Coordinates of C-alpha atoms and ligand atoms in Angstrom, one line a residue:
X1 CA -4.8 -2.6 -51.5
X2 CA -2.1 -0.3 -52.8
X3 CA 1.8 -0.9 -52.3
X4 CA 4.2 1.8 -50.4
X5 CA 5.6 3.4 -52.5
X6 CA 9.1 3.0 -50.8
X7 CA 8.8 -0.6 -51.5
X8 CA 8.9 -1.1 -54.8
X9 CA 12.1 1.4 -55.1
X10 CA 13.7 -0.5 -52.6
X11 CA 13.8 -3.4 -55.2
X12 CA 15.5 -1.6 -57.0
X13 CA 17.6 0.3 -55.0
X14 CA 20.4 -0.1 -53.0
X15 CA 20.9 2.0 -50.1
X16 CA 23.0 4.8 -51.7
X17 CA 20.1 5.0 -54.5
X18 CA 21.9 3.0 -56.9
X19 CA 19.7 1.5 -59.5
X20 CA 22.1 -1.7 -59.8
X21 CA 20.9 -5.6 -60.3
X22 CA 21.7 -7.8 -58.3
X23 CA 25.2 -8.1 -56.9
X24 CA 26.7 -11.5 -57.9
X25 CA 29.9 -10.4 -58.9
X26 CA 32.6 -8.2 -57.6
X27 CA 31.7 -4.9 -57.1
X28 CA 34.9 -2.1 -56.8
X29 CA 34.6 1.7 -58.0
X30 CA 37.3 0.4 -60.2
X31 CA 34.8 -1.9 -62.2
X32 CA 32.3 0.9 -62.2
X33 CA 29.8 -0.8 -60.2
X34 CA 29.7 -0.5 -56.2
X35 CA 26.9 -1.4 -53.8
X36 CA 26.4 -0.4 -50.4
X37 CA 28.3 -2.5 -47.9
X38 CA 25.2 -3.6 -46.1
X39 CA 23.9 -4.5 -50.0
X40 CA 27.4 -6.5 -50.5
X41 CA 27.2 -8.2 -46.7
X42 CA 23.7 -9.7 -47.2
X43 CA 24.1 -10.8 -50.7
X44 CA 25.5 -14.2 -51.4
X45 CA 25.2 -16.2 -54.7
X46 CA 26.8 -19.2 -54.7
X47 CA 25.1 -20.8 -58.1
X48 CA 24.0 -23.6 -55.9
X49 CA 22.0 -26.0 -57.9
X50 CA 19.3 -26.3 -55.6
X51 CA 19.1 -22.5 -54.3
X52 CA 20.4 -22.7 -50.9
X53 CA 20.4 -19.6 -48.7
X54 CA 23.6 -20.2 -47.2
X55 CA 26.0 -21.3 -49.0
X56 CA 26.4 -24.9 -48.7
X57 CA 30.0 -26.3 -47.2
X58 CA 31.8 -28.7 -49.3
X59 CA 34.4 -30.8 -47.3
X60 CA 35.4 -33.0 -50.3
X61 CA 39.3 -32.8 -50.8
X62 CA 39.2 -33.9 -54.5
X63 CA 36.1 -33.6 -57.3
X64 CA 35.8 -36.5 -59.8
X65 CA 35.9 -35.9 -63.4
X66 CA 38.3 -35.4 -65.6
X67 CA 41.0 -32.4 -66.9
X68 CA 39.5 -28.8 -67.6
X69 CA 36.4 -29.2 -64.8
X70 CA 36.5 -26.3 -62.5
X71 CA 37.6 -27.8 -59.4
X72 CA 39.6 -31.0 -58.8
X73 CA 41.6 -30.5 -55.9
X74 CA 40.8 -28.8 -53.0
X75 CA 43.7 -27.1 -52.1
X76 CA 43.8 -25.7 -55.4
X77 CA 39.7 -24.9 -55.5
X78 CA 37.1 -25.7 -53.9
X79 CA 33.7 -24.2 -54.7
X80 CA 33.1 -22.9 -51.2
X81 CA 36.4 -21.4 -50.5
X82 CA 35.2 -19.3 -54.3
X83 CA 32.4 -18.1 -52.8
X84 CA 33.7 -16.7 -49.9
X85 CA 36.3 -15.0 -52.4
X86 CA 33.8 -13.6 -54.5
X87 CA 32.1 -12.0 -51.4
X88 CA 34.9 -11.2 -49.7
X89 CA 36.1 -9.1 -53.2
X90 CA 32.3 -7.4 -52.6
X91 CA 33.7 -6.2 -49.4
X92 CA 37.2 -5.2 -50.0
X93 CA 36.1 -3.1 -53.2
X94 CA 38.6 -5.8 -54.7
X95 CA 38.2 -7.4 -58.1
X96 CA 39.5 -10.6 -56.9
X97 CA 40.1 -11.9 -53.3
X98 CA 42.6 -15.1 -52.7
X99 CA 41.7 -16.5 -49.0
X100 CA 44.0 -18.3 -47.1
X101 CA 44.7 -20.0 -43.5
X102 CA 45.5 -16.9 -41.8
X103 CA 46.8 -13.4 -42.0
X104 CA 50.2 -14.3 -41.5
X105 CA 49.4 -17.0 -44.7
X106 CA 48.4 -14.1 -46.5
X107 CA 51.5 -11.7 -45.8
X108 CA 53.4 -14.5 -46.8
X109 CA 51.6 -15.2 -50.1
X110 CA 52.0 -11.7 -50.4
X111 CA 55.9 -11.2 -49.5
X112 CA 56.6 -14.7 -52.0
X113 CA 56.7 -12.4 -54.8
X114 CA 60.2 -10.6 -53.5
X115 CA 63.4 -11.9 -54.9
X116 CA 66.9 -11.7 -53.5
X117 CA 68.0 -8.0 -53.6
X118 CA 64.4 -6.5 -53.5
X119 CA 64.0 -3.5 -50.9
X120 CA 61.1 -3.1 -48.7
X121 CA 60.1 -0.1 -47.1
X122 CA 57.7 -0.2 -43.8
X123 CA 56.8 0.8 -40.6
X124 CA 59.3 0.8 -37.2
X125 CA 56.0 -0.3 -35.3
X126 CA 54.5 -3.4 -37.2
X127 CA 52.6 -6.7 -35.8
X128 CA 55.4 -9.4 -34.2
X129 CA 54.4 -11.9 -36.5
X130 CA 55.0 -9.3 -39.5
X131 CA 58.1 -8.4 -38.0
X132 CA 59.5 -11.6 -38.1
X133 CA 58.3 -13.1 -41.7
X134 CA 60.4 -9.5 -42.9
X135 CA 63.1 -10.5 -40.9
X136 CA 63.3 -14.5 -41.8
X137 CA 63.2 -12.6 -45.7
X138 CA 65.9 -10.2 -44.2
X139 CA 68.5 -12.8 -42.9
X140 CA 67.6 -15.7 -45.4
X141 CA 66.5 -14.3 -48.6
X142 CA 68.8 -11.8 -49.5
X143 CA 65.9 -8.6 -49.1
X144 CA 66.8 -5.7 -47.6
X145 CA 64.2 -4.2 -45.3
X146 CA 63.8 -0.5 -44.3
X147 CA 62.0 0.1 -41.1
X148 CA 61.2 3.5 -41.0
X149 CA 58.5 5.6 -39.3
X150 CA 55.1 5.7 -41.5
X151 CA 53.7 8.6 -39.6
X152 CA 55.9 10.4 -41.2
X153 CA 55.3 11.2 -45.0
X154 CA 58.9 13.2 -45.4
X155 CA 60.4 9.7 -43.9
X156 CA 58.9 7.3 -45.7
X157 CA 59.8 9.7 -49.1
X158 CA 63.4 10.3 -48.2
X159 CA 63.7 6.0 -47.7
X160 CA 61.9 5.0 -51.1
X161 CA 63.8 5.1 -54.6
X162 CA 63.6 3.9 -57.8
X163 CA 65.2 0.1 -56.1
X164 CA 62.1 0.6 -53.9
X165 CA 60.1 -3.1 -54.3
X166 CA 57.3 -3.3 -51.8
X167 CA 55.8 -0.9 -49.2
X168 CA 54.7 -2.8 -47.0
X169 CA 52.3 -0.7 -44.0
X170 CA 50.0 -1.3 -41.3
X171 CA 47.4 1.6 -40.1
X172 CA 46.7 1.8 -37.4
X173 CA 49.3 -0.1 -36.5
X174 CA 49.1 -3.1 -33.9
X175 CA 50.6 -2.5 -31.3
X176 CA 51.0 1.2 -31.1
X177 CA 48.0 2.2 -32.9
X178 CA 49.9 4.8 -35.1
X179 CA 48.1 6.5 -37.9
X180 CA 49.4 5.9 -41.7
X181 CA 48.8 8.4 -44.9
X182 CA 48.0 5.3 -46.9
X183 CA 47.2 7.8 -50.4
X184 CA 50.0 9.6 -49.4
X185 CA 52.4 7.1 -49.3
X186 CA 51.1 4.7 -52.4
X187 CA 51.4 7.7 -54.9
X188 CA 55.0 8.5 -53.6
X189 CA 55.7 5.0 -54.1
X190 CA 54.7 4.7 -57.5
X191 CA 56.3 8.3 -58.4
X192 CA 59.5 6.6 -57.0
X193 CA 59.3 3.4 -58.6
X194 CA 55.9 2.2 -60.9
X195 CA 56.4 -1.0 -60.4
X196 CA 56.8 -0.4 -56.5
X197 CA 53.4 -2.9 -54.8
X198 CA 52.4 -1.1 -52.1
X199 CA 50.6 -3.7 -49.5
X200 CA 48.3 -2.8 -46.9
X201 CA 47.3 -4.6 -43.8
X202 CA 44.1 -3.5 -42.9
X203 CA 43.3 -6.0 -39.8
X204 CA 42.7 -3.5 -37.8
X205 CA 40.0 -1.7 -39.6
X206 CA 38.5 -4.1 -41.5
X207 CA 36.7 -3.3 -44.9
X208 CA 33.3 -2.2 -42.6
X209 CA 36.0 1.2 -41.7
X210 CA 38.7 1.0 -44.5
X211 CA 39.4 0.2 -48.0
X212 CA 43.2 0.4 -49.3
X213 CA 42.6 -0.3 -52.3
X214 CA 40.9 2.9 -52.6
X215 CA 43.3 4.9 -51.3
X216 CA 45.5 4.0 -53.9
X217 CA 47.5 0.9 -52.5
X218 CA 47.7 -2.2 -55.0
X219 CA 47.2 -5.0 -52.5
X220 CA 45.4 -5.4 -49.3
X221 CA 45.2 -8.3 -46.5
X222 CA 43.1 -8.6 -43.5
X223 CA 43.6 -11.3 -40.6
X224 CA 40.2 -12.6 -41.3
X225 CA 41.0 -14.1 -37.9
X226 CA 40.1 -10.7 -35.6
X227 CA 37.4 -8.1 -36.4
X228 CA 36.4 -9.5 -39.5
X229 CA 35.1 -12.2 -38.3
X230 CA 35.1 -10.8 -34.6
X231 CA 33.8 -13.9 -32.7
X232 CA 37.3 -15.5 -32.0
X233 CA 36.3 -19.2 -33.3
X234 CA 38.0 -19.5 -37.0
X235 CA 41.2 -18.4 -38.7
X236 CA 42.0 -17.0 -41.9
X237 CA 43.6 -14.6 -44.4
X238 CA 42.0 -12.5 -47.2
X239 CA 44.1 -10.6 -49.5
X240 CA 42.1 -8.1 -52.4
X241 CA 43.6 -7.3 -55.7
X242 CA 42.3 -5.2 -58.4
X243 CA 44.9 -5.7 -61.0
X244 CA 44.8 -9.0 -62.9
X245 CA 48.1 -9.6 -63.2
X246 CA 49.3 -9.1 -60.0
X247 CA 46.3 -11.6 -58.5
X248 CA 47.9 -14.4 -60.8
X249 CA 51.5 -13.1 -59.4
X250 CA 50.4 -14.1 -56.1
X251 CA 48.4 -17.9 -57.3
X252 CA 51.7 -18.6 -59.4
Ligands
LIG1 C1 46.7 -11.0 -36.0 C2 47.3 -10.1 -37.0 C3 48.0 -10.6 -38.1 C4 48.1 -12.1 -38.3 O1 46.9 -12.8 -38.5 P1 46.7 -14.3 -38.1 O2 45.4 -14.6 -38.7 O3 46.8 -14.4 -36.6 O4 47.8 -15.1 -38.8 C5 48.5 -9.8 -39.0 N1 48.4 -8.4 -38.8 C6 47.8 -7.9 -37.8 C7 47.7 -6.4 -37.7 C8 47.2 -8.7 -36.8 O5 46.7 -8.1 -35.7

Protein backbone atom coordinates (compact mmCIF):
# COMPACT_ATOMS: atom_id res chain seq x y z
CA UNK A 1 0.00 0.00 0.00
CA UNK A 2 2.36 2.69 1.06
CA UNK A 3 6.27 2.70 0.40
CA UNK A 4 8.90 2.89 3.51
CA UNK A 5 9.89 5.71 3.78
CA UNK A 6 13.60 4.69 3.93
CA UNK A 7 13.30 3.43 0.44
CA UNK A 8 12.65 6.00 -1.61
CA UNK A 9 15.71 7.99 0.14
CA UNK A 10 17.81 5.23 -0.44
CA UNK A 11 17.41 6.03 -4.26
CA UNK A 12 18.77 8.81 -3.73
CA UNK A 13 21.20 8.45 -1.25
CA UNK A 14 24.35 6.99 -0.87
CA UNK A 15 25.35 5.69 2.31
CA UNK A 16 27.05 8.81 3.73
CA UNK A 17 23.66 10.70 2.86
CA UNK A 18 24.99 12.13 -0.23
CA UNK A 19 22.35 13.22 -2.64
CA UNK A 20 24.68 12.32 -5.78
CA UNK A 21 23.43 10.57 -9.22
CA UNK A 22 24.62 7.88 -10.26
CA UNK A 23 28.29 7.16 -10.18
CA UNK A 24 29.67 6.62 -13.77
CA UNK A 25 32.54 8.61 -13.57
CA UNK A 26 35.46 9.03 -11.25
CA UNK A 27 34.58 10.15 -8.06
CA UNK A 28 37.80 11.81 -5.72
CA UNK A 29 37.21 14.71 -3.05
CA UNK A 30 39.48 16.37 -5.43
CA UNK A 31 36.61 16.55 -8.21
CA UNK A 32 34.09 17.46 -5.54
CA UNK A 33 32.11 14.40 -5.83
CA UNK A 34 32.82 11.15 -3.59
CA UNK A 35 30.55 8.14 -2.99
CA UNK A 36 30.69 5.69 -0.42
CA UNK A 37 33.05 2.86 -1.17
CA UNK A 38 30.48 0.24 -1.01
CA UNK A 39 28.39 2.89 -3.53
CA UNK A 40 31.77 2.91 -5.82
CA UNK A 41 32.33 -1.16 -5.46
CA UNK A 42 28.83 -2.10 -6.72
CA UNK A 43 28.48 0.39 -9.42
CA UNK A 44 29.72 -0.43 -12.81
CA UNK A 45 28.80 1.30 -16.16
CA UNK A 46 30.42 0.11 -18.90
CA UNK A 47 28.14 1.93 -21.81
CA UNK A 48 27.52 -1.57 -23.01
CA UNK A 49 25.16 -1.45 -25.89
CA UNK A 50 23.00 -3.98 -24.78
CA UNK A 51 22.99 -3.23 -20.81
CA UNK A 52 24.95 -5.97 -19.51
CA UNK A 53 25.36 -6.34 -15.71
CA UNK A 54 28.77 -7.38 -15.81
CA UNK A 55 30.84 -5.93 -17.86
CA UNK A 56 31.30 -7.88 -20.90
CA UNK A 57 35.13 -9.20 -21.65
CA UNK A 58 36.52 -8.32 -24.97
CA UNK A 59 39.52 -10.61 -25.99
CA UNK A 60 39.85 -8.98 -29.46
CA UNK A 61 43.58 -7.69 -29.87
CA UNK A 62 42.81 -5.20 -32.67
CA UNK A 63 39.17 -3.18 -33.52
CA UNK A 64 38.40 -2.53 -37.15
CA UNK A 65 37.75 0.86 -38.39
CA UNK A 66 39.69 3.31 -39.30
CA UNK A 67 42.11 6.40 -37.55
CA UNK A 68 40.43 8.54 -34.62
CA UNK A 69 37.93 5.49 -33.33
CA UNK A 70 38.47 4.92 -29.71
CA UNK A 71 40.16 1.77 -29.62
CA UNK A 72 42.24 0.03 -32.22
CA UNK A 73 44.86 -1.89 -30.61
CA UNK A 74 44.63 -3.66 -27.64
CA UNK A 75 47.64 -3.03 -26.03
CA UNK A 76 47.02 0.54 -26.39
CA UNK A 77 42.97 0.27 -25.38
CA UNK A 78 40.72 -1.97 -25.08
CA UNK A 79 37.27 -1.17 -23.84
CA UNK A 80 37.33 -3.57 -20.89
CA UNK A 81 40.69 -2.83 -19.60
CA UNK A 82 38.78 1.19 -19.48
CA UNK A 83 36.30 0.06 -17.51
CA UNK A 84 38.10 -1.51 -14.95
CA UNK A 85 40.21 1.93 -14.91
CA UNK A 86 37.31 3.91 -14.54
CA UNK A 87 36.23 1.83 -11.44
CA UNK A 88 39.30 1.27 -10.24
CA UNK A 89 39.77 5.49 -10.18
CA UNK A 90 36.17 5.16 -8.11
CA UNK A 91 38.13 3.27 -5.59
CA UNK A 92 41.40 4.94 -5.32
CA UNK A 93 39.69 8.49 -4.96
CA UNK A 94 41.86 8.84 -8.26
CA UNK A 95 40.81 10.91 -11.27
CA UNK A 96 42.38 8.53 -13.60
CA UNK A 97 43.71 4.94 -13.06
CA UNK A 98 46.32 3.21 -15.77
CA UNK A 99 46.11 -0.75 -15.06
CA UNK A 100 48.76 -2.83 -15.90
CA UNK A 101 50.21 -6.60 -15.69
CA UNK A 102 51.35 -6.34 -12.29
CA UNK A 103 52.53 -4.25 -9.42
CA UNK A 104 55.97 -4.54 -10.28
CA UNK A 105 54.53 -3.27 -14.08
CA UNK A 106 53.20 -0.48 -12.38
CA UNK A 107 56.30 0.64 -10.26
CA UNK A 108 58.04 0.48 -13.38
CA UNK A 109 55.65 2.57 -15.35
CA UNK A 110 55.95 4.64 -12.48
CA UNK A 111 59.95 4.84 -12.04
CA UNK A 112 60.10 5.32 -16.34
CA UNK A 113 59.64 8.93 -15.71
CA UNK A 114 63.35 9.32 -13.80
CA UNK A 115 66.20 10.45 -15.92
CA UNK A 116 69.88 9.94 -15.44
CA UNK A 117 70.90 12.10 -12.30
CA UNK A 118 67.39 12.11 -10.62
CA UNK A 119 67.49 11.23 -6.76
CA UNK A 120 65.05 9.08 -5.05
CA UNK A 121 64.41 9.04 -1.61
CA UNK A 122 62.72 5.77 0.15
CA UNK A 123 62.43 3.36 2.69
CA UNK A 124 65.59 0.99 4.10
CA UNK A 125 62.75 -1.81 4.39
CA UNK A 126 60.90 -2.01 0.96
CA UNK A 127 59.40 -5.18 -1.15
CA UNK A 128 62.45 -7.37 -2.89
CA UNK A 129 60.99 -6.86 -6.17
CA UNK A 130 61.05 -2.89 -5.38
CA UNK A 131 64.35 -3.16 -4.21
CA UNK A 132 65.71 -4.46 -7.11
CA UNK A 133 63.88 -2.32 -10.10
CA UNK A 134 65.67 0.82 -7.73
CA UNK A 135 68.68 -0.88 -7.82
CA UNK A 136 68.69 -2.04 -11.79
CA UNK A 137 67.86 2.21 -12.00
CA UNK A 138 70.76 2.64 -9.48
CA UNK A 139 73.55 0.67 -11.26
CA UNK A 140 72.22 1.15 -14.97
CA UNK A 141 70.54 4.44 -15.27
CA UNK A 142 72.52 6.83 -13.71
CA UNK A 143 69.75 7.57 -10.52
CA UNK A 144 70.93 7.92 -7.32
CA UNK A 145 68.82 6.23 -4.67
CA UNK A 146 68.59 7.15 -0.94
CA UNK A 147 67.46 4.38 1.41
CA UNK A 148 66.66 5.82 4.48
CA UNK A 149 64.37 4.95 7.36
CA UNK A 150 60.52 6.29 6.65
CA UNK A 151 59.48 5.86 10.16
CA UNK A 152 61.30 8.49 10.83
CA UNK A 153 59.96 12.01 9.74
CA UNK A 154 63.40 13.95 10.88
CA UNK A 155 65.24 11.22 8.48
CA UNK A 156 63.39 11.33 5.61
CA UNK A 157 63.61 15.55 6.00
CA UNK A 158 67.33 15.72 6.63
CA UNK A 159 67.76 13.25 3.11
CA UNK A 160 65.28 15.33 0.73
CA UNK A 161 66.43 18.63 -1.10
CA UNK A 162 65.70 20.73 -3.66
CA UNK A 163 67.56 17.75 -6.24
CA UNK A 164 65.00 15.50 -4.42
CA UNK A 165 62.99 13.71 -7.68
CA UNK A 166 60.76 10.95 -6.38
CA UNK A 167 59.74 9.64 -2.93
CA UNK A 168 59.14 6.67 -3.36
CA UNK A 169 57.38 4.68 0.12
CA UNK A 170 55.67 1.67 1.11
CA UNK A 171 53.33 1.64 4.47
CA UNK A 172 53.15 -0.67 6.02
CA UNK A 173 55.90 -1.92 4.59
CA UNK A 174 56.27 -5.64 3.26
CA UNK A 175 58.21 -7.29 4.87
CA UNK A 176 58.67 -5.47 8.20
CA UNK A 177 55.39 -4.08 8.42
CA UNK A 178 56.76 -0.49 9.41
CA UNK A 179 54.38 2.35 9.71
CA UNK A 180 54.95 5.52 7.22
CA UNK A 181 53.64 9.41 7.94
CA UNK A 182 52.48 9.44 4.33
CA UNK A 183 51.07 13.46 4.89
CA UNK A 184 53.98 14.04 6.59
CA UNK A 185 56.29 13.11 4.28
CA UNK A 186 54.49 14.32 0.80
CA UNK A 187 54.25 18.04 2.14
CA UNK A 188 58.02 17.97 3.20
CA UNK A 189 58.64 16.76 -0.19
CA UNK A 190 56.93 19.33 -2.03
CA UNK A 191 58.31 22.19 0.53
CA UNK A 192 61.74 20.64 -0.55
CA UNK A 193 61.28 20.45 -4.10
CA UNK A 194 57.49 21.19 -5.98
CA UNK A 195 58.16 19.21 -8.52
CA UNK A 196 59.32 16.31 -6.15
CA UNK A 197 56.32 12.96 -7.15
CA UNK A 198 55.84 11.45 -4.20
CA UNK A 199 54.66 7.64 -5.06
CA UNK A 200 52.91 5.42 -2.76
CA UNK A 201 52.57 1.77 -2.74
CA UNK A 202 49.55 1.00 -1.02
CA UNK A 203 49.48 -3.09 -1.61
CA UNK A 204 49.25 -3.58 1.60
CA UNK A 205 46.23 -1.66 2.52
CA UNK A 206 44.40 -1.54 -0.42
CA UNK A 207 41.91 1.41 -1.16
CA UNK A 208 39.03 -0.53 1.21
CA UNK A 209 41.85 0.83 4.32
CA UNK A 210 43.89 3.58 2.63
CA UNK A 211 43.89 6.29 0.14
CA UNK A 212 47.39 8.16 -0.69
CA UNK A 213 46.16 10.28 -2.72
CA UNK A 214 44.46 11.78 0.04
CA UNK A 215 47.07 12.13 2.24
CA UNK A 216 48.72 14.25 -0.07
CA UNK A 217 50.98 11.88 -2.21
CA UNK A 218 50.73 12.50 -6.18
CA UNK A 219 50.74 8.88 -7.29
CA UNK A 220 49.61 5.69 -5.98
CA UNK A 221 50.01 1.84 -7.10
CA UNK A 222 48.53 -1.25 -5.71
CA UNK A 223 49.62 -4.99 -6.62
CA UNK A 224 46.17 -5.65 -7.76
CA UNK A 225 47.68 -9.14 -7.52
CA UNK A 226 47.23 -9.55 -3.33
CA UNK A 227 44.35 -8.06 -1.27
CA UNK A 228 42.79 -6.33 -3.87
CA UNK A 229 41.82 -8.91 -5.54
CA UNK A 230 42.52 -11.33 -2.54
CA UNK A 231 41.62 -14.72 -4.15
CA UNK A 232 45.23 -15.52 -5.55
CA UNK A 233 43.98 -16.43 -9.27
CA UNK A 234 44.98 -13.11 -11.45
CA UNK A 235 47.77 -10.50 -11.64
CA UNK A 236 47.84 -6.97 -12.12
CA UNK A 237 48.90 -3.38 -11.33
CA UNK A 238 46.74 -0.22 -10.76
CA UNK A 239 48.32 3.00 -10.39
CA UNK A 240 45.76 6.40 -9.52
CA UNK A 241 46.63 9.87 -10.52
CA UNK A 242 44.71 12.92 -9.87
CA UNK A 243 46.79 15.42 -11.87
CA UNK A 244 46.31 15.35 -15.67
CA UNK A 245 49.55 15.89 -16.59
CA UNK A 246 51.30 13.62 -14.76
CA UNK A 247 48.74 10.56 -15.88
CA UNK A 248 49.83 11.43 -19.53
CA UNK A 249 53.69 11.50 -18.07
CA UNK A 250 53.20 8.02 -17.26
CA UNK A 251 51.06 6.84 -20.97
CA UNK A 252 53.87 8.76 -22.90
C1 LIG B 1 53.60 -8.19 -4.40
C2 LIG B 1 53.99 -6.81 -4.17
C3 LIG B 1 54.40 -5.99 -5.23
C4 LIG B 1 54.55 -6.50 -6.65
O1 LIG B 1 53.33 -6.91 -7.19
P1 LIG B 1 53.22 -8.03 -8.34
O2 LIG B 1 51.78 -7.96 -8.74
O3 LIG B 1 53.63 -9.33 -7.73
O4 LIG B 1 54.14 -7.61 -9.44
C5 LIG B 1 54.73 -4.69 -4.97
N1 LIG B 1 54.67 -4.18 -3.72
C6 LIG B 1 54.28 -4.93 -2.68
C7 LIG B 1 54.23 -4.31 -1.33
C8 LIG B 1 53.93 -6.27 -2.86
O5 LIG B 1 53.56 -7.00 -1.79
Amino acid sequence: MSTPSGIAALKHLDLDGHDLPPSPAPSSPSNGRKYALATELVYTDSGDQYNASSVPIYQSATFKGGPGQEYDYTRSGNPTRTALERHMAKIMNANRALVVSSGMGACDVITRILKPGDEVVTGDDLYGGTNRLLTYLKTHGGITVKHVDTTKLDIVKAALSGKTTMVLLETPTNPLIKIVDISGISSAAHEASPECIVAVDNTMMSPYLQNPLDLGADVTYESGTKYLSGHHDLMAGIIGINRAELGERFIS
